[in-house]
Coordinates of C-alpha atoms and ligand atoms in Angstrom, one line a residue:
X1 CA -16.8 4.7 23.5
X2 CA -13.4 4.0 25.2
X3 CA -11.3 7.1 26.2
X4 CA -8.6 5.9 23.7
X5 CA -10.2 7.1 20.5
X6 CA -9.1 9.9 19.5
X7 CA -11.4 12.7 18.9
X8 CA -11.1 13.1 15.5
X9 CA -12.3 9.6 14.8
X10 CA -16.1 10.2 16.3
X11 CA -18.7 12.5 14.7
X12 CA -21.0 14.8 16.6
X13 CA -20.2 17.7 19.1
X14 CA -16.5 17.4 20.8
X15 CA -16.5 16.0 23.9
X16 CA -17.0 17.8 26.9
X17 CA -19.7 19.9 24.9
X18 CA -23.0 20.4 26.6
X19 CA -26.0 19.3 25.0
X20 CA -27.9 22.5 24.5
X21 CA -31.5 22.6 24.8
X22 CA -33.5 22.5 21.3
X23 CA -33.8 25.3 19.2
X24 CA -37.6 26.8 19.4
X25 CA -38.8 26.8 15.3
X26 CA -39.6 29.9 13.9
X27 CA -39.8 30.5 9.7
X28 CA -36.4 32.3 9.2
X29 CA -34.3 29.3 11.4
X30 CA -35.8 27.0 9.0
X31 CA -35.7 28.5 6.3
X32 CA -32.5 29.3 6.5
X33 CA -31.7 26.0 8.3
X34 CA -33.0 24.7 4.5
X35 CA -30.7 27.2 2.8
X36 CA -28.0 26.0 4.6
X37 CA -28.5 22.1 4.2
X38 CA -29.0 23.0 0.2
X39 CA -25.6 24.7 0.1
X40 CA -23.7 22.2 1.9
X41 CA -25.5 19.4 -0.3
X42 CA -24.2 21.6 -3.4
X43 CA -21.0 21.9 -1.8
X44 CA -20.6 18.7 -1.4
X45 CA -21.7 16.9 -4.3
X46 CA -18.7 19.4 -6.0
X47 CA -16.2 18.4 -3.2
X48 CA -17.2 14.8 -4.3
X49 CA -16.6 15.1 -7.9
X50 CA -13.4 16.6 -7.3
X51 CA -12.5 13.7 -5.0
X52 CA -13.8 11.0 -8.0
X53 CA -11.9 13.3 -10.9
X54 CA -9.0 13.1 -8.6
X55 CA -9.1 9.0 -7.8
X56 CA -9.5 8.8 -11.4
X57 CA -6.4 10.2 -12.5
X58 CA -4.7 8.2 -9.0
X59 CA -6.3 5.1 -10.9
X60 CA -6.1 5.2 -14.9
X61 CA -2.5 6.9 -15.6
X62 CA -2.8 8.1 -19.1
X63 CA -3.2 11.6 -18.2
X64 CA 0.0 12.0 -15.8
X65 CA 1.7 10.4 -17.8
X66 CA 1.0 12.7 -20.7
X67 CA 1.3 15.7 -18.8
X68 CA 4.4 14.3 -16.3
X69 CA 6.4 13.6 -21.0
X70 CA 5.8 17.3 -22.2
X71 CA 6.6 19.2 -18.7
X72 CA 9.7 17.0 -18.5
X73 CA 10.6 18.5 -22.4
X74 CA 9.2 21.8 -21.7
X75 CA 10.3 22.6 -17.9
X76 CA 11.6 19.4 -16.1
X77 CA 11.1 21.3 -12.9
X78 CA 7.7 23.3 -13.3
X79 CA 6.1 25.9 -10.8
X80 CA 2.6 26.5 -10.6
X81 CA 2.1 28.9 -8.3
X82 CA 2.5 26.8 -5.0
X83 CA 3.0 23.6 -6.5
X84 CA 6.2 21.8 -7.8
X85 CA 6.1 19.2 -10.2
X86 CA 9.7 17.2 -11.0
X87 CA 9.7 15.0 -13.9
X88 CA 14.0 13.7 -13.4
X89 CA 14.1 10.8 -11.1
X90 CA 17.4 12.3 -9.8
X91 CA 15.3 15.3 -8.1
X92 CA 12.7 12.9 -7.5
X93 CA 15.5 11.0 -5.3
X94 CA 17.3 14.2 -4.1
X95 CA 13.4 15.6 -2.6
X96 CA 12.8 12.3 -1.0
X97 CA 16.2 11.9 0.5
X98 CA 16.0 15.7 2.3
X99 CA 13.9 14.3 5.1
X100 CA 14.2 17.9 6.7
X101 CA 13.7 20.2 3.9
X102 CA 10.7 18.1 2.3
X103 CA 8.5 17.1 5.2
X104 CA 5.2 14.4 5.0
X105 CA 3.5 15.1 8.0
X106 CA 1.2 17.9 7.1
X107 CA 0.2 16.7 3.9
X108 CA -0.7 13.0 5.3
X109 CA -2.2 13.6 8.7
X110 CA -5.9 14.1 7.4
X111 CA -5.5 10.4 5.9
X112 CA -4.5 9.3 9.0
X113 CA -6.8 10.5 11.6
X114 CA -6.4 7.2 14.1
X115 CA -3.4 9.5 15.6
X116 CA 0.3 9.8 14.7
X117 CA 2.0 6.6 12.8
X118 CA 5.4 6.9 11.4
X119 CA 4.3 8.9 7.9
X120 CA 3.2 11.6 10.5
X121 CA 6.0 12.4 12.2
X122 CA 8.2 14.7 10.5
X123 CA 11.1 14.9 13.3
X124 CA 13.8 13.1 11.7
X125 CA 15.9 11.7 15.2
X126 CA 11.9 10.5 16.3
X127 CA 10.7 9.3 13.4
X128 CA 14.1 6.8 13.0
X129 CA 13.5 6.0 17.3
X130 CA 9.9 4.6 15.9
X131 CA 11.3 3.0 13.5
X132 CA 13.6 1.4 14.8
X133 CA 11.5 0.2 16.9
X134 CA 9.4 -1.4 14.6
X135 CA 12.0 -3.0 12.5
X136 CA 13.6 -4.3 16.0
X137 CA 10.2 -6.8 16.2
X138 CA 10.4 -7.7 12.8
X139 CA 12.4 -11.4 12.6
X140 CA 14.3 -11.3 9.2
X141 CA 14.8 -14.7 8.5
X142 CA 11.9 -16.0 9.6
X143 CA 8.9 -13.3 8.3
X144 CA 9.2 -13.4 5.1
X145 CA 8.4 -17.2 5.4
X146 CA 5.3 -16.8 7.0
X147 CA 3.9 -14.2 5.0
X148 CA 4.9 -16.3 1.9
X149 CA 3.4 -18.9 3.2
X150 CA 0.2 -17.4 4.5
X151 CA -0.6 -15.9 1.3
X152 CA 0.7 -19.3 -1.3
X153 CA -1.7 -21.3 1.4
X154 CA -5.1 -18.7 0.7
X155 CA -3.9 -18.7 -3.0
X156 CA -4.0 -22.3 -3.4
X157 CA -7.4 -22.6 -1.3
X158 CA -8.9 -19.6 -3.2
X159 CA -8.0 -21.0 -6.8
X160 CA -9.1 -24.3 -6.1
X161 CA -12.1 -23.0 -5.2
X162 CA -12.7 -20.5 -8.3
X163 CA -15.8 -22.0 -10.5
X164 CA -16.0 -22.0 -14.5
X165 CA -12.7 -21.0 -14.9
X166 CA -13.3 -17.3 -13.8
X167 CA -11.4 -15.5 -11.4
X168 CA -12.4 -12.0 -9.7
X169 CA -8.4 -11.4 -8.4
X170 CA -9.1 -8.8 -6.1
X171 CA -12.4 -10.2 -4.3
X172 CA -11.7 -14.0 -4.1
X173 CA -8.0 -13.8 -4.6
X174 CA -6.0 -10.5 -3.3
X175 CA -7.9 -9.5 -0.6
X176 CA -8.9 -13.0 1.2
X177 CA -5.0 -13.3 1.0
X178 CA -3.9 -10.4 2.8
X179 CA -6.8 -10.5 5.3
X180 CA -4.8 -13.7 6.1
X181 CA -1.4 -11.6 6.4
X182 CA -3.3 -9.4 9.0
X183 CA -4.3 -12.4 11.0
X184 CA -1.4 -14.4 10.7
X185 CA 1.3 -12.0 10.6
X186 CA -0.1 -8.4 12.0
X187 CA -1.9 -10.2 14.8
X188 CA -5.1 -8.2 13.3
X189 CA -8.5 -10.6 13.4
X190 CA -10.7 -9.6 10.4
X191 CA -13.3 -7.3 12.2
X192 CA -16.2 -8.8 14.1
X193 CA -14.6 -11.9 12.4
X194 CA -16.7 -10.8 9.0
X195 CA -13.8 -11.0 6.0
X196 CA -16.0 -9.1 3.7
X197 CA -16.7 -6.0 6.9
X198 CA -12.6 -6.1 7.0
X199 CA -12.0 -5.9 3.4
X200 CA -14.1 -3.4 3.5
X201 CA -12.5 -1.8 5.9
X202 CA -8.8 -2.3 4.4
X203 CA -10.0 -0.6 1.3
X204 CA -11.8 2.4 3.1
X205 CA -8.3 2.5 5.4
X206 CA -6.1 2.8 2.2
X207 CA -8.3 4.9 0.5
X208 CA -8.3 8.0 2.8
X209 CA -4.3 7.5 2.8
X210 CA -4.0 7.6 -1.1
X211 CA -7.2 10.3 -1.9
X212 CA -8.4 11.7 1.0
X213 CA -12.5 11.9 0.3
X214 CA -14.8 15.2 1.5
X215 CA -15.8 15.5 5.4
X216 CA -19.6 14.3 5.6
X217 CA -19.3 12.0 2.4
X218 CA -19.9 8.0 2.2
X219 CA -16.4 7.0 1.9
X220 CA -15.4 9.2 4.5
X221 CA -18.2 8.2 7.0
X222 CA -17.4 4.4 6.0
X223 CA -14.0 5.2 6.8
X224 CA -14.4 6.5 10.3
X225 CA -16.8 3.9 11.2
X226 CA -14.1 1.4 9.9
X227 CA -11.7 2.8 12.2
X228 CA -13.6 3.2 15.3
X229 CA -14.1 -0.5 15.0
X230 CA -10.8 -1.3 14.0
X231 CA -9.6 0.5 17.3
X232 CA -12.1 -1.1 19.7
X233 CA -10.9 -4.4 18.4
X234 CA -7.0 -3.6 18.7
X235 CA -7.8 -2.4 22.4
X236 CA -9.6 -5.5 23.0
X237 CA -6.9 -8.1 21.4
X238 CA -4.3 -6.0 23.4
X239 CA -5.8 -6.5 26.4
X240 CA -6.0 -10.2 25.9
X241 CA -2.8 -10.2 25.0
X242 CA -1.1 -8.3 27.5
X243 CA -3.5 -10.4 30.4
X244 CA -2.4 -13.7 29.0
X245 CA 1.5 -12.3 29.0
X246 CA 1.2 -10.8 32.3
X247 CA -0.1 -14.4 33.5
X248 CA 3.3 -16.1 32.1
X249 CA 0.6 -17.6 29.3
X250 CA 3.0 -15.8 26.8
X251 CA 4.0 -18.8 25.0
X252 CA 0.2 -20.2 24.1
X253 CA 0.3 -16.7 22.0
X254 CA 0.7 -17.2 18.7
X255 CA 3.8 -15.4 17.2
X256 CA 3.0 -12.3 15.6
X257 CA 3.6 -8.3 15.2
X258 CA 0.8 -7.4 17.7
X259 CA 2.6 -10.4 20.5
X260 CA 5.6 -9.3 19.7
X261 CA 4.8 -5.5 20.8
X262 CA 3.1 -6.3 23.8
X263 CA 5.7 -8.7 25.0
X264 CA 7.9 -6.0 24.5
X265 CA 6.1 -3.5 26.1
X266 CA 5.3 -5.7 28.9
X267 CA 9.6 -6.9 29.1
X268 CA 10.1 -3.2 30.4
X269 CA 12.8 -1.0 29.7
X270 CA 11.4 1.0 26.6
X271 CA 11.0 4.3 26.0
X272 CA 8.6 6.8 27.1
X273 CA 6.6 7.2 24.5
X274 CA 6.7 3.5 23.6
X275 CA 2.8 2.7 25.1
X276 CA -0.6 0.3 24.5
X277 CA -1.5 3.6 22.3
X278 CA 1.5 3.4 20.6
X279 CA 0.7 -0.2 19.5
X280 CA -2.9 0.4 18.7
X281 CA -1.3 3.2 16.2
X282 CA 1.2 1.4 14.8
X283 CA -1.1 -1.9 14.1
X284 CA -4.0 0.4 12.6
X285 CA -1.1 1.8 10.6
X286 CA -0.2 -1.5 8.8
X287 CA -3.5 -2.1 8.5
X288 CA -4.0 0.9 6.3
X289 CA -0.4 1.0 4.5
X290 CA 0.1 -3.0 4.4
X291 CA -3.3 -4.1 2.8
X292 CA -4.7 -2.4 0.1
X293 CA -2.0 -1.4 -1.2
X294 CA -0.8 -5.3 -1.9
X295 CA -4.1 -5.5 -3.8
X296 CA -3.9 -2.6 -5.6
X297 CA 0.2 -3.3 -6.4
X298 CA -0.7 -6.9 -7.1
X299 CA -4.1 -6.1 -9.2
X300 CA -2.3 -3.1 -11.4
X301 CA 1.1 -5.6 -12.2
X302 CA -1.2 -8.3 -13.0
X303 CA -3.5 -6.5 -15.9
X304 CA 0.0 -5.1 -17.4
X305 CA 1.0 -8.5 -17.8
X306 CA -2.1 -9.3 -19.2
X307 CA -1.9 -6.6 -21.4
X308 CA 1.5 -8.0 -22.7
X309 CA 1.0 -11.4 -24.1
X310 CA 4.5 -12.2 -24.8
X311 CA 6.1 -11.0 -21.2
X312 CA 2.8 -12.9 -19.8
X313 CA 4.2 -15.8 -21.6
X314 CA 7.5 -15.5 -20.1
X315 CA 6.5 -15.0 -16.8
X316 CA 4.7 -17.9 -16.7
X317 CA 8.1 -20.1 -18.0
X318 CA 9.7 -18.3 -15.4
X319 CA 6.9 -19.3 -12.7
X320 CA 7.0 -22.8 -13.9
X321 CA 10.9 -22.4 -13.3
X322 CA 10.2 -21.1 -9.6
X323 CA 8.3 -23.8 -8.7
X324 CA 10.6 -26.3 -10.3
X325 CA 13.9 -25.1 -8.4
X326 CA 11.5 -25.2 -5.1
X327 CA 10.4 -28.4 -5.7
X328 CA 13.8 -29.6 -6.0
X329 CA 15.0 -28.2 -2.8
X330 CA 12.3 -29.4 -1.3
X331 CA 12.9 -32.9 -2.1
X332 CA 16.7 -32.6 -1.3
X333 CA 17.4 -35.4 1.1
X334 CA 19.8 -35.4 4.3
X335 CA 22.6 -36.8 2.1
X336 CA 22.5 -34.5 -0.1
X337 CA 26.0 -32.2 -0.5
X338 CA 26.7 -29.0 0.6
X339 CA 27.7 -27.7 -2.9
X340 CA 24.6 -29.3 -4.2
X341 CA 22.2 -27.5 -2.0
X342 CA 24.2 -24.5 -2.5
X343 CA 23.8 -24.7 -6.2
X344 CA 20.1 -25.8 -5.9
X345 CA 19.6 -22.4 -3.5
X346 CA 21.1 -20.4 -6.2
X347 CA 18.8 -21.7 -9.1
X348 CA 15.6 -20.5 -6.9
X349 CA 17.6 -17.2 -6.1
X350 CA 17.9 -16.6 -9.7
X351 CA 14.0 -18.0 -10.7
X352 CA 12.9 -15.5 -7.9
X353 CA 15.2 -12.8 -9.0
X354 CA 14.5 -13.2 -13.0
X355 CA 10.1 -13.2 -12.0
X356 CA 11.0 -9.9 -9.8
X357 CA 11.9 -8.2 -12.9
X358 CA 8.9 -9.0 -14.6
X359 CA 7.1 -7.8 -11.5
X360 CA 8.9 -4.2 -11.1
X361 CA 8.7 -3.8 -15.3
X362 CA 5.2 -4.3 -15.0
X363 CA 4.1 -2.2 -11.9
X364 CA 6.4 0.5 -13.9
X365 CA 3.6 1.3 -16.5
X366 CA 1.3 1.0 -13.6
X367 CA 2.4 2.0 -10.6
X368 CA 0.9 1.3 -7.0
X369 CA 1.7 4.6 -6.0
X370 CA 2.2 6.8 -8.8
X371 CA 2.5 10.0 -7.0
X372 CA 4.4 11.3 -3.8
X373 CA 4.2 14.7 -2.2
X374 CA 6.3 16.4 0.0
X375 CA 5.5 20.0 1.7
X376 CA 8.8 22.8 1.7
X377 CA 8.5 24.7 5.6
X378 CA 11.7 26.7 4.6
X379 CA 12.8 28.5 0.9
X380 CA 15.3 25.9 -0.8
X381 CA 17.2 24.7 -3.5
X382 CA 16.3 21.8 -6.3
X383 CA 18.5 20.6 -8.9
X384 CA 21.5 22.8 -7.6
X385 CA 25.0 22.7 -9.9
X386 CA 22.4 21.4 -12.8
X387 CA 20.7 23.5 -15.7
X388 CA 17.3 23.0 -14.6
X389 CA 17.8 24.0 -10.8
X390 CA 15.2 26.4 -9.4
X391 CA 14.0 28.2 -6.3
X392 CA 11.5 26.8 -3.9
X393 CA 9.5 28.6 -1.9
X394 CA 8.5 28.4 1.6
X395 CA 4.9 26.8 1.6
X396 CA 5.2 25.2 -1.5
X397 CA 3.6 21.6 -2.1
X398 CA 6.1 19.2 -3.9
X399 CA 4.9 16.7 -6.4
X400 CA 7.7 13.7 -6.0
X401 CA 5.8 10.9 -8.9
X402 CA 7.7 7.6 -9.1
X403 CA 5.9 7.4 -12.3
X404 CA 7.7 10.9 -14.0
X405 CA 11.1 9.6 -12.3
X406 CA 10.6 6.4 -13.8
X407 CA 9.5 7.0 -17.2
X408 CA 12.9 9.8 -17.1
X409 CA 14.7 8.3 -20.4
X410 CA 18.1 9.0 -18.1
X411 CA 17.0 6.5 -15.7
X412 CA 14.9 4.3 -18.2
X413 CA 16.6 4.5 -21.7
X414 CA 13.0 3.8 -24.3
X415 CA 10.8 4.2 -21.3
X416 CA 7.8 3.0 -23.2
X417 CA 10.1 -0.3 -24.3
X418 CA 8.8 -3.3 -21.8
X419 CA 12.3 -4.4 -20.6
X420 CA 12.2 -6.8 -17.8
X421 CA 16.4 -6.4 -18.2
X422 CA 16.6 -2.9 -16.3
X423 CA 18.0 -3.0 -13.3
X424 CA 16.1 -3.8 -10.1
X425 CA 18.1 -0.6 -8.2
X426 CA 16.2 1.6 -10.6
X427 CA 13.2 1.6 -9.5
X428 CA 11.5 3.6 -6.8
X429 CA 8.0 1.6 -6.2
X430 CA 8.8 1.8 -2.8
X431 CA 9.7 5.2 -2.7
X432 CA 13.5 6.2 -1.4
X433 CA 15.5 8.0 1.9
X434 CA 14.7 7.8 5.4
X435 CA 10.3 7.0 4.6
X436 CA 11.7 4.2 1.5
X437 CA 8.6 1.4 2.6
X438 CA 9.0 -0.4 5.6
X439 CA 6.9 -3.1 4.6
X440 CA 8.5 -3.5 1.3
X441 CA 9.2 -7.2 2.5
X442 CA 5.9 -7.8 2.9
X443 CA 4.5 -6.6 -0.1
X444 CA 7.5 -8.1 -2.2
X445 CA 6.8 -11.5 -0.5
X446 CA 3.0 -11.2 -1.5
X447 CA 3.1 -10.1 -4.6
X448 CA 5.3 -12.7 -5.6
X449 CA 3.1 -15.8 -4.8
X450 CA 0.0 -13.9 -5.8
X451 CA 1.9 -13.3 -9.2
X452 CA 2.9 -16.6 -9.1
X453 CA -0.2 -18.3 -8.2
X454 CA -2.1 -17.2 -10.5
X455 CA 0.3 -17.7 -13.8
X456 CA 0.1 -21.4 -13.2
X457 CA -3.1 -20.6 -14.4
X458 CA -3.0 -22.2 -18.1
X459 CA -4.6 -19.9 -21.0
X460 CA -4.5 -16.9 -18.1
X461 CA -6.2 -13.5 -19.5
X462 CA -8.8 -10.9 -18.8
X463 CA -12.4 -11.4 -19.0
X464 CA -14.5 -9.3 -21.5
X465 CA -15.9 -6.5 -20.9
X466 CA -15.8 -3.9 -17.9
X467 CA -15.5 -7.4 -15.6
X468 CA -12.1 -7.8 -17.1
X469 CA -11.1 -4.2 -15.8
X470 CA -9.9 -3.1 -12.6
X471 CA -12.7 -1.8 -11.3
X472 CA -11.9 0.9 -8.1
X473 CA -13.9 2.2 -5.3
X474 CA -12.1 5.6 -4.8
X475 CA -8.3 4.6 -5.3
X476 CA -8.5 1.2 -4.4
X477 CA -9.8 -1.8 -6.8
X478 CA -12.7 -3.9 -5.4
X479 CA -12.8 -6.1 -8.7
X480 CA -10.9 -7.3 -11.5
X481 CA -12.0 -10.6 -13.1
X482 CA -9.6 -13.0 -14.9
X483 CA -10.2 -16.4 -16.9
X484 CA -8.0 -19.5 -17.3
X485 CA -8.6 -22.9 -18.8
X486 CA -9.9 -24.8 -15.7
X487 CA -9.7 -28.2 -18.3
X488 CA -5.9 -28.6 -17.9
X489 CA -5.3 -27.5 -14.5
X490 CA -5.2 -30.3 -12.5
X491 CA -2.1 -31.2 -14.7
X492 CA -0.4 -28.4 -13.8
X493 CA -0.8 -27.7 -10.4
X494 CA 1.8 -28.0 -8.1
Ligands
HEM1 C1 2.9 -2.9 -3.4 C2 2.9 -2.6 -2.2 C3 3.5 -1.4 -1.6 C4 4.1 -0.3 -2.2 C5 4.3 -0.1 -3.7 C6 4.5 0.6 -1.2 C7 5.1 1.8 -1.5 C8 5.5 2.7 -0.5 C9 6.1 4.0 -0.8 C10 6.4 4.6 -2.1 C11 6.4 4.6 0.4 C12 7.0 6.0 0.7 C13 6.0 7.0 0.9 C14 6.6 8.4 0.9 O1 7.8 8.6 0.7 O2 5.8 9.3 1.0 C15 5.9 3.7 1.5 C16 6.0 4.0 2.8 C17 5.5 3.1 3.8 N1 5.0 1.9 3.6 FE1 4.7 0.9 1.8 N2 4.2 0.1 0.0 C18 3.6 -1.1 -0.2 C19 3.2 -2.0 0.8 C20 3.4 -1.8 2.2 C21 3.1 -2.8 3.2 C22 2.7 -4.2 2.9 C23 3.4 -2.2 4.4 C24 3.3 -2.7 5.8 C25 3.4 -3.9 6.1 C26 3.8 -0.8 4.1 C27 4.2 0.1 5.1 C28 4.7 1.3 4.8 C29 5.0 2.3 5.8 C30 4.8 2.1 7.3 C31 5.6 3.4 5.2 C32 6.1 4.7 5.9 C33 7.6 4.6 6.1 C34 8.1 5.8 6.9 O3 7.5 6.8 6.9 O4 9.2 5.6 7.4 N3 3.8 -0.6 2.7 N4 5.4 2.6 0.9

């Protein structure tokens, strides 16, 4: 086990413990040894039907929903004893945007046990040092194009592949595509170069983040194991990496996140805290946040739009309209004029821009993230100068739920109308302030030719039956099976 894992991440005695010598039997050790054992079983099997109550509610939103409508009538800010629930998205967006007063850290460490990543740290000048960092690796222009193209290139593969007409999304689809953004873009191999072992993993990763499941359970044993590996393997590729920079080889690298760091590192001049750890936390990081979450984003929009035959219909003119506009610019030649390429750019900008909405309308009635909490260190203030303000308390656990603030009828006039026409700034999927995503171009990027790829599917619905549910493994979906009309698809394929 390499001294870089950090303890939390192994089971069995801490280290430096001595291994004591065996207990000798007698009838009372056992016996209570037995009693013991039952009780934790006991205790256990209730921690875990706690944990599946609670991924239920995470998954199928009917409940919050209900609840999040009549406390936002009765008590738009409610206390229940240490917990406080807003249902405005204006305090929604004042708690997120008091990065002091509403801290993360606390509440998101046990999900995060590979050491601190930038959701940990709760010191505000820190937290925008790291980053900063980050983003200062990140190549604007140019990312977005290779994540677009990473995931359009598995889509294509994955579809062309799909028998009978039958899709599962999340197995063959969602997750073979952004096991392709951790290779391609992340500079994270799939582990022990199984795809299925890292799906596995990104699901187990994501899962601890979102619903954090009992110590000594399955998912939570999974979990670690997935990590440990995950960490060997980062040291490993970082070591390669850094060798093969440190041997002016840097330019046989291919260009990616995990290169990108290391070069950095390696270029001198950083800060202290700025290390190989620091990398293996950071990558393990998007790992966990950047994965999962695109399937379960991308596997939640897609069966609203199935739900909605109309907007599915429109989407898919709107697709067809994407593809039409790229095609085009595509086939633009040398001679072609400045105002015509301009005006041909515009046409894709506005395809792209009209499918977003359908995107953002449809994750609304499902979001990836319907809830966010925030913990209060010090007695404050919400809602001051309105007529619903009240009194925090120090201690006091803050639920923050994109989906209250955006079913709030001030923010969403007829929330429960489908309007692909509200406006994009509304929304909070990816959250708001100082923590608003940092991946958010990924995932936008992803989601887009997932979406995309999968409505030039003709006669695209849901299978019968469970199969054409979202089907989770604690909060994240493992399968979700679709069906198209595999007749006429040569004809429309681009
Ligand atoms: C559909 C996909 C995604 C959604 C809806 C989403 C949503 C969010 C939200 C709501 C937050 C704020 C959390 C909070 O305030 O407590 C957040 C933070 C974050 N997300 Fe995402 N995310 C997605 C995908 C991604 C991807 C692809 C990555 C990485 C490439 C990523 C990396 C992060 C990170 C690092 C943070 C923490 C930012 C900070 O603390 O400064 N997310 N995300």
């Amino acid at each position: 086990m390499s001294t870089n894992v950090p303890d939390s991440m192994i089971e069995g005695p801490p280290r430096g413990a001595t291994a004591a010598a065996p207990p000798r039997r007698q009838w009372q050790a056992t016996d209570g040894g037995a009693l013991t054992r039952l009780w934790q079983k006991i205790s256990l099997a209730r921690q875990m039907a706690s944990y599946r109550f609670s991924s239920y509610i995470f998954c199928h939103l009917w409940f919050l929903k209900l609840a999040f409508t009549v406390l936002r009538r009765v008590r738009p800010i409610s206390i229940f004893g240490k917990l406080v629930v807003l249902t405005k998205m204006s305090d929604v967006r004042e708690v997120l945007g008091r990065f002091d007063d509403f801290t993360l850290g606390e509440v998101i460490e046990p999900g995060m046990p590979w050491g601190a990543f930038l959701m940990t740290v709760d010191w505000s000048e820190q937290h925008a040092r790291e980053r900063g960092l980050l983003q200062s690796v990140v190549k604007r222009e140019a990312d977005p194009q290779i994540i677009r193209k990473a995931v359009a290139d598995e889509c294509r593969e994955r579809i062309a592949a799909a028998a009978n007409g039958r899709i599962d999304m999340v197995a063959e689809l969602a997750e073979p595509a952004v096991i392709r953004i951790a290779a391609d873009y992340f500079g994270v191999a799939p582990l022990k170069n199984d795809k299925r072992r890292m799906a596995r993993a990104t699901r187990n990763l994501a899962g601890i983040i979102m619903v954090n499941p009992p110590v000594g359970s399955k998912p939570w044993i999974d979990s670690r194991d997935d990590m440990v590996a995950l960490t060997q393997q980062l040291l490993e590729q970082i070591a390669v990496v850094k060798s093969a920079i440190g041997a002016s080889h840097q330019n046989e690298l291919p260009d990616n996140l995990l290169t990108r760091l290391t070069a950095l590192l390696h270029a001198g001049g950083t800060p202290k805290w700025f290390d190989e750890d620091w990398i293996r936390r950071y990558l393990t990081g998007l790992v966990a946040t950047g994965l999962a979450t695109v399937v379960r984003g991308t596997s939640q929009m897609v069966d609203q739009l199935v739900a909605r035959p109309d907007a599915l219909k429109e989407a898919q003119l709107l697709a067809a309209a994407l593809d039409d506009a790229e095609a085009h610019e595509r086939r633009l030649t040398s001679s072609a004029s400045e105002i015509e390429r301009r005006s041909v750019a515009e046409r894709v900008a506005r395809s792209r821009n009209a499918l977003t909405h359908y995107i953002y309308e449809a994750l609304r009635f499902r979001p990836m993230l319907p809830l966010l909490v925030r913990d209060c260190p010090r007695e404050t203030i919400i809602a001051n100068g309105t007529g619903r303000v009240r009194i925090v308390l120090a201690g006091a656990r803050v639920l923050a739920a994109p989906l209250a603030a955006m079913f709030d009828p001030d923010a969403f006039p007829q929330p429960w109308r489908f309007d692909p026409q509200r406006p994009l700034e509304s929304y909070i999927h990816f959250g708001d302030g100082e923590r608003r995503c940092f991946g958010r171009y990924v995932a936008e990027n992803a989601l887009m030719e997932m979406v995309r790829a999968l409505l030039r599917l003709p006669g695209l619905a849901r299978a019968s039956g469970a199969e054409g549910q979202i089907r989770y493994e604690g909060p994240a979906p493992y399968s979700f099976v679709l069906t198209f009309n595999k007749q006429t698809i040569g004809t429309r394929e681009r």
